[in-house]
Amino acid sequence: MLKQDEFITDFLDASTISALETFLESEQTADTSADKIATAFGAKNDFSKTNTNDSEKLVTSFKNNLTLLVQKTWVEKSDIALKDKLLYQLNEFLNGTTWKDNYGLFLELINQAVFLMFGQKPDTPDFAQYTLRIDPEFGIFWWYISNLPPKTEWSEEKCRLAMMLGMYFLANY
C-alpha cells in the first residue's frame, strides 16, 4: 500500500499513482511502471531501456547536480559534519559496487540531502504536503522516494530502475 498524501491526486493522474504501486509490488511489470513514473519526472517513454552508456552519464549528472546542490546549501554549524559526510559518500557512490548493494545508501543520500536543503526531517508527517505546496515537481519526486521501501530483496535490475528514476529527477532539478 502506498504512502498517499491526499494532495498527490491534485498533481498526478491515477495511472501514475497506480504505476508506482505496481512497480513496488511486481518484478514482471517493473519496466512498464518505471516508464510511466519517469514520464511524471519529464523523461521519455522508454526510460527503462536506458543503455549502459546513458546510465553512466545519468549517474555522473546525478552526482554532479546533487554535489552542487549540497555545496551551495547553507547549513547550521551543527550540520557541517553531515554535509561533509554526504559529499564524501556521494563521491564514493556506485564506485565498483552493484545497484542492489547501493540501494540503501542511495536512500540515505537522498534523505540527508533533503534534510540539508529543507532544514527539516523528511520523515515528518507534513513534509510531503509541504514539498507539494512549495515545489510541486519536487513534491512528486518526494512522494516517489518516500514510497520506496528502506530495504528490499529486489533484483539488480529493479534496484537500478528504482534508483535511476530518483537520479533522473535530481540530475535535472
Short mmCIF file of N, CA, C and O in Angstrom, two decimals, residues 65-130:
data_model
loop_
_atom_site.label_atom_id
_atom_site.label_comp_id
_atom_site.label_asym_id
_atom_site.label_seq_id
_atom_site.Cartn_x
_atom_site.Cartn_y
_atom_site.Cartn_z
N ASN A 65 25.05 17.18 -9.95
CA ASN A 65 23.97 18.08 -9.53
C ASN A 65 23.73 18.03 -8.03
O ASN A 65 23.52 19.07 -7.40
N LEU A 66 23.72 16.82 -7.48
CA LEU A 66 23.48 16.72 -6.04
C LEU A 66 24.65 17.31 -5.26
O LEU A 66 24.45 17.99 -4.25
N THR A 67 25.87 17.11 -5.74
CA THR A 67 27.03 17.72 -5.10
C THR A 67 26.90 19.23 -5.11
O THR A 67 27.11 19.90 -4.09
N LEU A 68 26.53 19.78 -6.25
CA LEU A 68 26.35 21.23 -6.35
C LEU A 68 25.25 21.73 -5.42
O LEU A 68 25.42 22.74 -4.73
N LEU A 69 24.12 21.03 -5.41
CA LEU A 69 23.02 21.43 -4.52
C LEU A 69 23.48 21.43 -3.05
O LEU A 69 23.19 22.36 -2.31
N VAL A 70 24.20 20.39 -2.66
CA VAL A 70 24.64 20.28 -1.27
C VAL A 70 25.70 21.33 -0.95
O VAL A 70 25.65 21.99 0.09
N GLN A 71 26.65 21.53 -1.87
CA GLN A 71 27.69 22.52 -1.64
C GLN A 71 27.12 23.92 -1.51
O GLN A 71 27.61 24.73 -0.73
N LYS A 72 26.10 24.24 -2.28
CA LYS A 72 25.51 25.58 -2.28
C LYS A 72 24.48 25.79 -1.17
O LYS A 72 24.00 26.89 -0.98
N THR A 73 24.16 24.73 -0.45
CA THR A 73 23.17 24.84 0.62
C THR A 73 23.86 25.33 1.90
O THR A 73 24.82 24.73 2.36
N TRP A 74 23.34 26.42 2.43
CA TRP A 74 23.84 26.92 3.70
C TRP A 74 23.31 26.02 4.80
O TRP A 74 22.13 25.67 4.82
N VAL A 75 24.19 25.65 5.74
CA VAL A 75 23.78 24.80 6.85
C VAL A 75 24.26 25.39 8.17
O VAL A 75 25.21 26.18 8.21
N GLU A 76 23.58 24.99 9.23
CA GLU A 76 23.99 25.36 10.58
C GLU A 76 25.34 24.69 10.87
O GLU A 76 25.68 23.67 10.28
N LYS A 77 26.09 25.26 11.81
CA LYS A 77 27.38 24.68 12.19
C LYS A 77 27.24 23.22 12.60
O LYS A 77 28.09 22.40 12.30
N SER A 78 26.13 22.92 13.25
CA SER A 78 25.92 21.56 13.73
C SER A 78 25.72 20.56 12.59
O SER A 78 25.85 19.35 12.79
N ASP A 79 25.43 21.05 11.38
CA ASP A 79 25.20 20.16 10.24
C ASP A 79 26.36 20.10 9.26
O ASP A 79 26.29 19.41 8.24
N ILE A 80 27.45 20.79 9.55
CA ILE A 80 28.60 20.79 8.64
C ILE A 80 29.19 19.40 8.50
O ILE A 80 29.54 18.97 7.40
N ALA A 81 29.28 18.66 9.59
CA ALA A 81 29.82 17.29 9.53
C ALA A 81 28.93 16.41 8.66
O ALA A 81 29.44 15.59 7.88
N LEU A 82 27.61 16.56 8.76
CA LEU A 82 26.69 15.79 7.93
C LEU A 82 26.87 16.15 6.46
O LEU A 82 26.89 15.28 5.59
N LYS A 83 27.04 17.43 6.19
CA LYS A 83 27.25 17.89 4.81
C LYS A 83 28.54 17.28 4.25
O LYS A 83 28.56 16.77 3.13
N ASP A 84 29.61 17.31 5.03
CA ASP A 84 30.89 16.73 4.58
C ASP A 84 30.78 15.23 4.37
O ASP A 84 31.30 14.69 3.38
N LYS A 85 30.09 14.56 5.27
CA LYS A 85 29.88 13.11 5.13
C LYS A 85 29.08 12.80 3.87
O LYS A 85 29.42 11.88 3.12
N LEU A 86 28.04 13.57 3.63
CA LEU A 86 27.22 13.38 2.44
C LEU A 86 28.03 13.57 1.17
O LEU A 86 27.94 12.77 0.24
N LEU A 87 28.83 14.60 1.12
CA LEU A 87 29.66 14.85 -0.06
C LEU A 87 30.65 13.72 -0.29
O LEU A 87 30.88 13.29 -1.43
N TYR A 88 31.23 13.19 0.79
CA TYR A 88 32.15 12.06 0.66
C TYR A 88 31.41 10.81 0.16
O TYR A 88 31.86 10.15 -0.78
N GLN A 89 30.28 10.50 0.78
CA GLN A 89 29.51 9.32 0.37
C GLN A 89 29.03 9.45 -1.07
O GLN A 89 29.02 8.47 -1.82
N LEU A 90 28.65 10.62 -1.47
CA LEU A 90 28.19 10.85 -2.83
C LEU A 90 29.32 10.62 -3.83
O LEU A 90 29.12 10.02 -4.88
N ASN A 91 30.50 11.04 -3.48
CA ASN A 91 31.67 10.82 -4.33
C ASN A 91 31.98 9.33 -4.48
O ASN A 91 32.40 8.88 -5.54
N GLU A 92 31.75 8.57 -3.42
CA GLU A 92 32.03 7.13 -3.44
C GLU A 92 30.88 6.29 -3.99
O GLU A 92 31.05 5.11 -4.30
N PHE A 93 29.72 6.89 -4.11
CA PHE A 93 28.50 6.18 -4.51
C PHE A 93 28.69 5.45 -5.84
O PHE A 93 29.11 6.04 -6.83
N LEU A 94 28.36 4.18 -5.85
CA LEU A 94 28.41 3.30 -7.02
C LEU A 94 29.81 3.05 -7.58
O LEU A 94 29.95 2.60 -8.70
N ASN A 95 30.84 3.33 -6.83
CA ASN A 95 32.20 3.04 -7.29
C ASN A 95 32.50 1.55 -7.14
O ASN A 95 32.86 1.08 -6.08
N GLY A 96 32.33 0.82 -8.21
CA GLY A 96 32.69 -0.59 -8.24
C GLY A 96 31.75 -1.53 -7.52
O GLY A 96 32.10 -2.69 -7.30
N THR A 97 30.58 -1.08 -7.15
CA THR A 97 29.63 -1.96 -6.48
C THR A 97 28.34 -2.02 -7.29
O THR A 97 28.13 -1.26 -8.22
N THR A 98 27.47 -2.91 -6.89
CA THR A 98 26.24 -3.14 -7.65
C THR A 98 25.15 -2.16 -7.24
O THR A 98 25.19 -1.54 -6.17
N TRP A 99 24.15 -2.05 -8.10
CA TRP A 99 22.98 -1.22 -7.80
C TRP A 99 22.30 -1.73 -6.53
O TRP A 99 21.92 -0.95 -5.67
N LYS A 100 22.16 -3.03 -6.46
CA LYS A 100 21.47 -3.63 -5.31
C LYS A 100 22.22 -3.32 -4.01
O LYS A 100 21.60 -3.00 -3.00
N ASP A 101 23.55 -3.40 -4.06
CA ASP A 101 24.35 -3.11 -2.87
C ASP A 101 24.25 -1.64 -2.46
O ASP A 101 24.45 -1.31 -1.30
N ASN A 102 23.97 -0.75 -3.40
CA ASN A 102 23.93 0.68 -3.13
C ASN A 102 22.53 1.23 -2.88
O ASN A 102 22.38 2.42 -2.63
N TYR A 103 21.53 0.38 -2.96
CA TYR A 103 20.15 0.83 -2.80
C TYR A 103 19.94 1.58 -1.48
O TYR A 103 19.42 2.70 -1.44
N GLY A 104 20.36 0.99 -0.37
CA GLY A 104 20.19 1.63 0.94
C GLY A 104 20.96 2.94 1.05
O GLY A 104 20.46 3.92 1.60
N LEU A 105 22.18 2.95 0.52
CA LEU A 105 22.98 4.17 0.54
C LEU A 105 22.32 5.26 -0.30
O LEU A 105 22.32 6.43 0.08
N PHE A 106 21.74 4.88 -1.43
CA PHE A 106 21.03 5.84 -2.27
C PHE A 106 19.94 6.55 -1.48
O PHE A 106 19.86 7.78 -1.47
N LEU A 107 19.11 5.78 -0.79
CA LEU A 107 18.03 6.39 0.01
C LEU A 107 18.59 7.26 1.13
O LEU A 107 18.05 8.33 1.43
N GLU A 108 19.68 6.80 1.74
CA GLU A 108 20.31 7.58 2.80
C GLU A 108 20.83 8.92 2.25
O GLU A 108 20.63 9.97 2.86
N LEU A 109 21.48 8.88 1.09
CA LEU A 109 21.98 10.10 0.47
C LEU A 109 20.85 11.09 0.18
O LEU A 109 20.96 12.28 0.46
N ILE A 110 19.77 10.57 -0.38
CA ILE A 110 18.64 11.43 -0.72
C ILE A 110 18.06 12.06 0.55
O ILE A 110 17.82 13.26 0.61
N ASN A 111 17.85 11.25 1.58
CA ASN A 111 17.28 11.76 2.83
C ASN A 111 18.18 12.81 3.47
O ASN A 111 17.70 13.83 3.97
N GLN A 112 19.49 12.55 3.48
CA GLN A 112 20.42 13.52 4.06
C GLN A 112 20.41 14.82 3.26
O GLN A 112 20.41 15.92 3.84
N ALA A 113 20.43 14.71 1.94
CA ALA A 113 20.44 15.91 1.10
C ALA A 113 19.15 16.72 1.30
O ALA A 113 19.19 17.95 1.41
N VAL A 114 18.03 16.04 1.34
CA VAL A 114 16.75 16.72 1.53
C VAL A 114 16.70 17.41 2.89
O VAL A 114 16.24 18.54 3.02
N PHE A 115 17.23 16.74 3.91
CA PHE A 115 17.29 17.35 5.24
C PHE A 115 18.12 18.63 5.20
O PHE A 115 17.71 19.68 5.71
N LEU A 116 19.29 18.57 4.56
CA LEU A 116 20.15 19.76 4.48
C LEU A 116 19.50 20.87 3.67
O LEU A 116 19.58 22.04 4.02
N MET A 117 18.84 20.51 2.58
CA MET A 117 18.24 21.52 1.70
C MET A 117 17.01 22.19 2.32
O MET A 117 16.80 23.39 2.15
N PHE A 118 16.20 21.41 3.04
CA PHE A 118 14.94 21.95 3.55
C PHE A 118 14.97 22.29 5.03
O PHE A 118 14.05 22.92 5.53
N GLY A 119 15.99 21.80 5.73
CA GLY A 119 16.12 22.15 7.14
C GLY A 119 15.13 21.46 8.05
O GLY A 119 14.93 21.88 9.18
N GLN A 120 14.47 20.46 7.55
CA GLN A 120 13.57 19.69 8.41
C GLN A 120 13.66 18.23 8.01
O GLN A 120 14.05 17.89 6.90
N LYS A 121 13.32 17.40 8.95
CA LYS A 121 13.40 15.96 8.70
C LYS A 121 12.35 15.54 7.69
O LYS A 121 11.17 15.84 7.84
N PRO A 122 12.79 14.83 6.64
CA PRO A 122 11.85 14.45 5.59
C PRO A 122 10.85 13.37 6.00
O PRO A 122 9.89 13.14 5.28
N ASP A 123 11.06 12.75 7.15
CA ASP A 123 10.13 11.70 7.56
C ASP A 123 9.00 12.22 8.45
O ASP A 123 8.19 11.45 8.95
N THR A 124 8.91 13.52 8.63
CA THR A 124 7.80 14.08 9.41
C THR A 124 6.52 14.00 8.59
O THR A 124 6.55 14.08 7.36
N PRO A 125 5.38 13.84 9.26
CA PRO A 125 4.12 13.62 8.55
C PRO A 125 3.73 14.72 7.56
O PRO A 125 3.16 14.44 6.51
N ASP A 126 4.05 15.96 7.86
CA ASP A 126 3.61 17.04 6.99
C ASP A 126 4.63 17.42 5.91
O ASP A 126 4.38 18.32 5.11
N PHE A 127 5.77 16.74 5.86
CA PHE A 127 6.81 17.11 4.90
C PHE A 127 6.35 16.91 3.45
O PHE A 127 6.61 17.76 2.59
N ALA A 128 5.67 15.82 3.17
CA ALA A 128 5.21 15.55 1.80
C ALA A 128 4.27 16.67 1.32
O ALA A 128 4.40 17.17 0.21
N GLN A 129 3.34 17.04 2.16
CA GLN A 129 2.41 18.12 1.81
C GLN A 129 3.16 19.44 1.65
O GLN A 129 2.89 20.21 0.72
N TYR A 130 4.11 19.70 2.51
CA TYR A 130 4.92 20.91 2.44
C TYR A 130 5.64 21.00 1.10
O TYR A 130 5.63 22.03 0.44
#
